[in-house]
C-alpha atoms as one frame of an Amber mdcrd trajectory, in Angstrom:
protein
 -15.459  18.072  -9.794 -14.235  21.111  -7.857 -13.160  20.586  -4.234 -14.604
  22.564  -1.352 -12.557  25.518  -0.159  -9.537  24.709   1.997  -6.432  26.376
   3.355  -3.150  25.156   1.889  -0.236  24.771   4.322   3.197  23.791   3.032
   5.546  22.090   5.472   9.297  22.415   4.988  10.344  19.895   7.664   8.820
  16.863   9.387   8.709  18.780  12.656   6.838  21.630  10.995   4.367  19.165
   9.488   3.760  17.617  12.904   3.213  21.074  14.421   0.637  21.912  11.762
  -1.168  18.606  12.221  -1.244  19.066  15.987  -2.668  22.567  15.551  -5.519
  21.574  13.239  -6.346  18.012  14.334  -9.286  16.366  12.547  -9.717  19.435
  10.324  -6.442  18.726   8.520  -5.378  16.157   5.935  -1.865  15.316   4.791
  -1.129  15.842   1.108   1.704  13.635  -0.215   1.491  12.671  -3.878  -2.181
  13.635  -3.965  -3.382  10.891  -6.291  -5.633   9.354  -3.652  -6.795  12.399
  -1.693  -7.453  14.917  -4.455  -9.965  12.742  -6.363 -11.914  12.282  -3.123
 -11.898  16.056  -2.568 -13.101  16.710  -6.101 -15.984  14.288  -5.543 -16.712
  16.031  -2.208 -16.154  12.740  -0.389 -13.456  14.515   1.630 -13.525  18.173
   2.580 -10.640  19.032   4.920 -10.359  22.635   6.070  -6.574  22.423   5.925
  -4.238  20.578   3.579  -0.753  20.031   4.993   1.517  19.488   2.004   4.494
  17.299   2.880   5.558  16.856  -0.744   8.735  18.956  -0.353  10.113  16.803
   2.483  13.079  15.144   0.821  14.136  13.872   4.252  11.372  11.234   3.836
  12.608  10.040   0.450  15.159   7.236   0.798  15.757   3.502   0.607  18.567
   1.929   2.614  19.683  -1.193   4.380  19.760  -1.105   8.184  21.281  -4.381
   9.318  18.957  -7.084   8.009  16.106  -4.650   7.361  15.167  -2.626   4.300
  14.028   0.870   5.280  11.918   2.996   2.940  11.048   6.659   3.484   7.302
   7.213   3.321   7.566   9.862   0.603   9.492   7.615  -1.788   7.741   7.747
  -5.131   6.762   4.613  -7.031   8.952   5.604  -9.983  12.014   5.683  -7.685
  11.165   2.376  -5.995  10.895   0.565  -9.330  14.573   1.087 -10.095  16.060
   1.315  -6.608  19.053  -1.077  -6.401  18.504  -1.877  -2.707  14.908  -2.869
  -3.315  15.752  -4.815  -6.455  18.225  -6.925  -4.498  16.600  -7.161  -1.070
  12.845  -6.547  -1.592  12.109  -7.183  -5.277   8.355  -7.673  -4.725   7.957
  -4.041  -3.635  10.013  -2.817  -6.582   7.920  -4.840  -9.010   4.543  -3.915
  -7.511   5.511  -0.221  -7.545   5.881  -0.514 -11.300   2.362  -1.925 -11.613
   0.588   1.023  -9.972  -1.481   3.198 -12.307   0.269   4.823 -15.259   3.557
   6.645 -15.662   2.161   9.961 -14.368   0.753   8.342 -11.239   4.042   6.555
 -10.575   5.951   9.845 -10.797   3.716  11.535  -8.209   2.361   8.777  -5.997
   4.185   7.740  -2.813   4.301   4.453  -0.937   3.317   6.171   2.296   0.327
   7.848   0.668  -0.955   4.518  -0.621  -0.568   2.825   2.769  -2.264   5.605
   4.732  -5.105   5.735   2.211  -5.681   2.053   3.129  -7.662   1.088   0.046
  -8.121  -2.696  -0.028  -8.037  -2.551  -3.847  -4.549  -0.985  -3.917  -1.518
  -3.172  -4.612   1.046  -1.764  -2.158  -0.846  -2.485   1.100  -1.072  -6.208
   0.284   2.593  -6.248  -0.759   3.651  -4.642   2.518   1.451  -7.088   4.409
   3.036 -10.096   2.694   6.468  -8.574   3.362   5.834  -8.617   7.135   6.637
  -4.911   7.275   6.497  -2.554  10.234   5.222   0.975   9.687   6.824   3.810
  11.650   4.723   6.812  12.708   5.772  10.043  14.410   3.546  12.273  16.478
   3.454  14.546  19.530   4.265  11.569  21.799   7.247  10.499  19.731   7.724
   7.522  17.440   5.830   4.253  17.387   6.073   1.120  15.247   2.932  -0.574
  13.946   3.066  -4.042  12.323   1.434  -4.027   8.900  -0.933  -6.746  10.173
  -2.339  -4.184  12.652  -2.272  -1.128  10.389  -5.313  -1.695   8.147  -8.319
  -1.489  10.466 -11.106  -1.082   7.912 -11.881   0.559   4.563  -9.702   3.692
   4.398  -9.039   3.428   8.131  -5.705   3.093   9.970  -4.624   3.508  13.613
  -2.826   6.782  12.821  -3.933   9.666  15.045  -4.800  13.008  13.369  -1.496
  14.513  14.582   0.634  11.547  13.484   2.614  11.170  10.273   3.771   7.919
   8.656   7.515   8.405   8.194   8.999   5.110   7.067   8.410   1.442   6.282
  10.731  -1.271   7.561  10.749  -4.855   6.350  13.011  -7.875   6.675  15.454
  -8.207   3.790  14.143 -10.878   1.444  17.381 -11.749  -0.297  17.067 -15.153
  -1.919  13.360 -15.576  -1.130  10.990 -16.300  -3.978   8.306 -13.784  -4.737
   5.316 -13.523  -7.021   2.641 -11.041  -8.042  -0.477 -11.488 -10.132  -3.516
  -9.285 -10.536  -6.577  -9.165 -12.732  -7.990  -5.867 -13.975 -10.766  -4.894
 -16.361  -8.498  -2.323 -18.036  -4.739  -1.793 -17.959  -4.595   0.965 -15.308
  -7.660   0.004 -13.249  -7.574  -1.016  -9.627  -7.153  -4.763  -9.303 -10.377
  -6.753  -9.354  -8.277  -9.219  -7.336  -4.530  -9.326  -6.777  -2.095 -11.655
  -5.013   1.342 -10.892  -3.565   3.740 -13.595  -2.395   7.037 -13.456  -0.503
   8.441 -16.760   0.649   5.457 -18.544   2.168   3.461 -15.377   2.925   0.517
 -14.485   0.721  -1.293 -11.107   0.553  -4.656 -10.585  -1.103  -5.853  -7.420
  -2.878  -9.565  -6.536  -2.901 -10.812  -9.677  -1.164 -12.434  -7.787   1.716
 -12.622  -4.385   3.358  -8.896  -4.444   4.104  -5.834  -6.092   2.537  -5.629
  -9.647   3.840  -3.200 -12.492   4.387  -4.327 -15.814   2.894  -3.690 -17.605
   6.157  -5.268 -20.945   5.141  -2.970 -21.046   2.104   0.068 -20.119   4.207
  -0.702 -22.818   6.778  -1.195 -25.427   4.051   2.148 -24.540   2.473   3.880
 -24.756   5.838   2.344 -28.216   6.328   3.744 -29.421   3.015   0.736 -29.031
   0.718   1.310 -28.651  -3.004   0.872 -25.293  -4.717  -2.428 -26.485  -6.191
  -3.740 -27.652  -2.811  -2.664 -24.503  -1.013  -3.996 -22.150  -3.718  -7.397
 -23.835  -3.543  -7.716 -22.409   0.000  -6.868 -18.810  -0.956 -10.413 -17.481
  -0.567 -11.003 -19.101   2.838 -12.137 -16.526   5.390 -12.467 -13.681   2.873
 -15.459 -11.467   2.220 -14.901  -9.935  -1.225 -17.174  -7.236  -2.634 -20.171
  -8.454  -4.613 -20.714  -6.108  -7.556 -22.409  -6.378 -10.962 -19.103  -6.459
 -12.871 -17.522  -9.006 -10.494 -19.511 -11.132  -8.079 -18.027 -12.313  -4.828
 -17.902 -15.873  -6.122 -16.046 -14.745  -9.239 -13.496 -12.930  -7.065 -13.010
 -16.079  -4.981 -12.339 -17.983  -8.194  -9.830 -15.315  -9.264  -8.120 -15.481
  -5.872  -7.558 -19.227  -6.227  -6.276 -18.970  -9.811  -4.027 -15.943  -9.183
  -2.645 -17.454  -5.984  -1.662 -20.589  -7.853   0.090 -18.506 -10.486   1.828
 -16.226  -7.968   3.006 -19.182  -5.882   4.282 -20.926  -8.983   6.216 -17.764
  -9.873   7.618 -17.524  -6.355   8.624 -21.161  -5.976  10.140 -21.805  -9.388
C-alpha cells in the first residue's frame, strides 16, 4: 500500500499548473483532493512520475450565477457545495448529491472536478452533472474549450481531456423551480452506489449501470410522451450494460434501476 516514487510539484496558479502539465505530458497526473488518485497509486494501479498539486488554487473554488447559468469552480469541495446558497436555490440536486459522497473526511477534501475527471461510473457526481445538462470547461495550451457532459465520459476512467489540459469549471442551466430527485442503493453507508439515479426535470442520470454514467433515454422519452412515472421507470434499464458481479448481478442492478428511478421521479414530480 505504498505508492511508487514520484516527484511532487506544487502549482500556485492555474497558468503554472498548465505549464507543468505541458512540460511533463503523460508522465504527470493532477492532484486535487486526492481521494480518487492516491488509492490507485497505493495499489500501484497508477504510477505517475510527477504529481502536479493544484490543491492550493483558490481561484478555482467558487460558485456563482452567470446570467441563467450556475458556474462552479472545479476545485470546489463537496463540503462547500452542500451548503452553498446559490446551489441550494438554483441547482439543489448537486448540493444534495455532494452531501451523499463518502464520509465527512472525504467531503472536506474531495472536489467536484476531481470526481468528474476520475470518470468512475459508480460515482454520484458524474451522473448528477449529466442529468443537469452541464458543460465542462477545460483550459490547455490552445486555450479554453467547452465539453458537454454527454461527451465527457468516454469510457471507464477515460475523458477527452488532453494530458496538458485542466478542468477549470462546470457550467449548468439554473434549475430554479424544477423538480429533482436522487436515490441510490449501497451495501454499506459510505460505499460506492450499487446503482444510483439522479433526476432534474425530465432528465434522468444513472450511476453504475455501465462503463460510464448514462442518461436513461428511454425513460426520458416516455416521460416526454406523457407516460406515467411507473411506465417510464419500467424502461430505466433499457440500453444499459451494468456490471455482473457476485454481490450484484446485472439483472439485479436492472431491477434496482427501475425501482430507484420510480422513487427518484416520484420525489422530483411531487
